[in-house]
Tab-separated table of C-alpha atoms in Angstrom:
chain	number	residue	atom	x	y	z
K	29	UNK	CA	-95.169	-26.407	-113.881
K	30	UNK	CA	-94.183	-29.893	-113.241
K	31	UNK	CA	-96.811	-30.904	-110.574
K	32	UNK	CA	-99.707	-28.695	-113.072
K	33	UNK	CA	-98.296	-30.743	-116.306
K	34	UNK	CA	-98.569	-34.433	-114.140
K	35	UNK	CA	-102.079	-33.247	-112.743
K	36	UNK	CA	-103.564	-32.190	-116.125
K	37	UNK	CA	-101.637	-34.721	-118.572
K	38	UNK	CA	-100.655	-31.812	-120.522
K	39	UNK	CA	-97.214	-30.509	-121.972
K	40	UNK	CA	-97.141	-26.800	-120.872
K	41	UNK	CA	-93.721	-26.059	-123.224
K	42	UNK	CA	-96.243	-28.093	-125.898
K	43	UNK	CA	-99.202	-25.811	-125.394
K	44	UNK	CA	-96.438	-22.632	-125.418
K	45	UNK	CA	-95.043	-23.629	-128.614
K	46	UNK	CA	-98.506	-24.447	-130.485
K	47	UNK	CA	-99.617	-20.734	-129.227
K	48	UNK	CA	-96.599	-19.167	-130.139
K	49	UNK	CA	-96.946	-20.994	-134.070
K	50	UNK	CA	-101.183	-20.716	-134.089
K	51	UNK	CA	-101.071	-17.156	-132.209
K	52	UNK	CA	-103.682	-18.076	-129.641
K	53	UNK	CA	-103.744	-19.932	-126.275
K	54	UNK	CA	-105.202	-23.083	-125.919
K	55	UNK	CA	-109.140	-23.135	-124.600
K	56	UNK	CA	-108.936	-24.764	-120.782
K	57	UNK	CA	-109.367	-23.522	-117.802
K	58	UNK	CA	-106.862	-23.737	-114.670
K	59	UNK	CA	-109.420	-22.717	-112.298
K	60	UNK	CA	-111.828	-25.886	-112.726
K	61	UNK	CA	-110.235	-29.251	-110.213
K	62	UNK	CA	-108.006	-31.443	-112.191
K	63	UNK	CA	-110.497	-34.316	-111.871
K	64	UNK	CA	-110.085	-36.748	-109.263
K	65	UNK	CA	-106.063	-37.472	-110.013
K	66	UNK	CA	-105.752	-36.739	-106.258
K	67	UNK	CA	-102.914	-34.499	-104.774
K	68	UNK	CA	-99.621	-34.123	-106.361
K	69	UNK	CA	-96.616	-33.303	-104.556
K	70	UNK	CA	-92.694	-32.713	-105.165
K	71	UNK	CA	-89.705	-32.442	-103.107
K	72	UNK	CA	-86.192	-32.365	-102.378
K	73	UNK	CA	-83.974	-34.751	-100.982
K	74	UNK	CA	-80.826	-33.391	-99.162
K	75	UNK	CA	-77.415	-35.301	-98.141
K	76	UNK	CA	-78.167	-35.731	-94.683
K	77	UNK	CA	-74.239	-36.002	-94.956
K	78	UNK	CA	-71.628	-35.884	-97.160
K	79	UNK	CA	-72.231	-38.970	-99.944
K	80	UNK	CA	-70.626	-40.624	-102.565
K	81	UNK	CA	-73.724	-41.621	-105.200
K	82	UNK	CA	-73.952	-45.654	-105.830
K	83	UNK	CA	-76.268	-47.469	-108.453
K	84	UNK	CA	-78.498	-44.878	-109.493
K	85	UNK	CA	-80.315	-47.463	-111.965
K	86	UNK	CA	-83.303	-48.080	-110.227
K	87	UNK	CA	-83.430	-43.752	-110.031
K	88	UNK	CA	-83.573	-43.548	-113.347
K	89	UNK	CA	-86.451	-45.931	-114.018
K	90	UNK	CA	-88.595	-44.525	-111.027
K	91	UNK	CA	-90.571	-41.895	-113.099
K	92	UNK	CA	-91.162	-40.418	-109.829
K	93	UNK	CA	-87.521	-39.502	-109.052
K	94	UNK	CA	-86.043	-36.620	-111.333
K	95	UNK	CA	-82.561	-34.794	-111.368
K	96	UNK	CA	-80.819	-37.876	-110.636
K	97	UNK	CA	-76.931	-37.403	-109.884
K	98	UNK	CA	-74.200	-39.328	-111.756
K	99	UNK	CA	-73.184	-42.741	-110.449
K	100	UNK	CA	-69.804	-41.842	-108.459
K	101	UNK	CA	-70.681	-38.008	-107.855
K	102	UNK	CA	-69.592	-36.719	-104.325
K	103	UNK	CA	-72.588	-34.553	-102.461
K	104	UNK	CA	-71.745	-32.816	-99.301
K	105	UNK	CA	-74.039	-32.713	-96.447
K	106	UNK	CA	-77.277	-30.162	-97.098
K	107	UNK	CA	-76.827	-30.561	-100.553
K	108	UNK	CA	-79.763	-31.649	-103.056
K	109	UNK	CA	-79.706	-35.102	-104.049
K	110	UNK	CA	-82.542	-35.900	-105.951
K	111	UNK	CA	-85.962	-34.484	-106.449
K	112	UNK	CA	-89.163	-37.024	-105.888
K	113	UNK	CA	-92.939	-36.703	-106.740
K	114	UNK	CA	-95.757	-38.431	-105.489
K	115	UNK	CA	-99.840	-37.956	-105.762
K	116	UNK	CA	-102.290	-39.037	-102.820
K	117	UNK	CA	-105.848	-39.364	-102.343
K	118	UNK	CA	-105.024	-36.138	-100.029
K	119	UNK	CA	-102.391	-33.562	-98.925
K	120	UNK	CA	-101.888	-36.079	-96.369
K	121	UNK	CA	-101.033	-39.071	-98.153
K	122	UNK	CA	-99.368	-37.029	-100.693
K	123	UNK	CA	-97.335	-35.803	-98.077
K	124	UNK	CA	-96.759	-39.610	-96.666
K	125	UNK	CA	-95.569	-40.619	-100.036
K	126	UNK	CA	-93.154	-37.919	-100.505
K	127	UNK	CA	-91.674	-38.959	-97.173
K	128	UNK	CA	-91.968	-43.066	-98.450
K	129	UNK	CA	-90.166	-42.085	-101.342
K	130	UNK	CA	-87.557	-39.850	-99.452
K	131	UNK	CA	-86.933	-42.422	-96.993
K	132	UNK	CA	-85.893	-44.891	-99.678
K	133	UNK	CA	-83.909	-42.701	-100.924
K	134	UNK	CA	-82.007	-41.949	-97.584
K	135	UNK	CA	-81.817	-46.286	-97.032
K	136	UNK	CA	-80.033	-46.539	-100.498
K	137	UNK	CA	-77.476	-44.326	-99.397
K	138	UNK	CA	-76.709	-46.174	-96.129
């Protein structure tokens, strides 16, 4: 629902409550390409050990980094850490950005 709600600028929880209070769904098709916003992606970082979280400030202004753990907060290895978005021209670049974004998460940890 995320990745749909980024692609389409649209709040799906929005269009759920309007449809439960008008009783009838909103006129747009799914089907029909999301314009030319590119390819949008999310995924999950995991500890690639066990970590103690540091400065999570610049996290939380990234809007492309969500479920951000608490400063201090102890995550052992294989755990999730963070989840990060990204959109590319392509799956390809989508894909690179996911990995950009990972990797900086992975140096901040170091």
């Amino acid at each position: 629902m995320e990745l749909l709600e980024r692609a389409r600028t649209i709040s799906l929880f929005g269009l759920h409550a309007d449809a439960c209070r008008q009783g009838a769904l909103p006129q747009f098709d799914l089907t029909e390409p999301a314009s030319s916003r590119g390819t949008h992606g999310k995924a999950i970082v995991f500890a690639p050990r066990d970590v103690v979280i540091g400065d999570v400030r610049g996290w939380l202004d990234d809007p492309n980094v969500r479920d951000v753990p608490r400063k201090g907060e102890r995550i052992a290895t294989g755990q999730p850490i963070c989840t990060v978005l990204a959109v590319g021209s392509d799956e390809t670049a989508c894909y690179a950005a996911l990995v950009e974004r990972a990797e900086g998460i992975y140096n901040e940890l170091i």
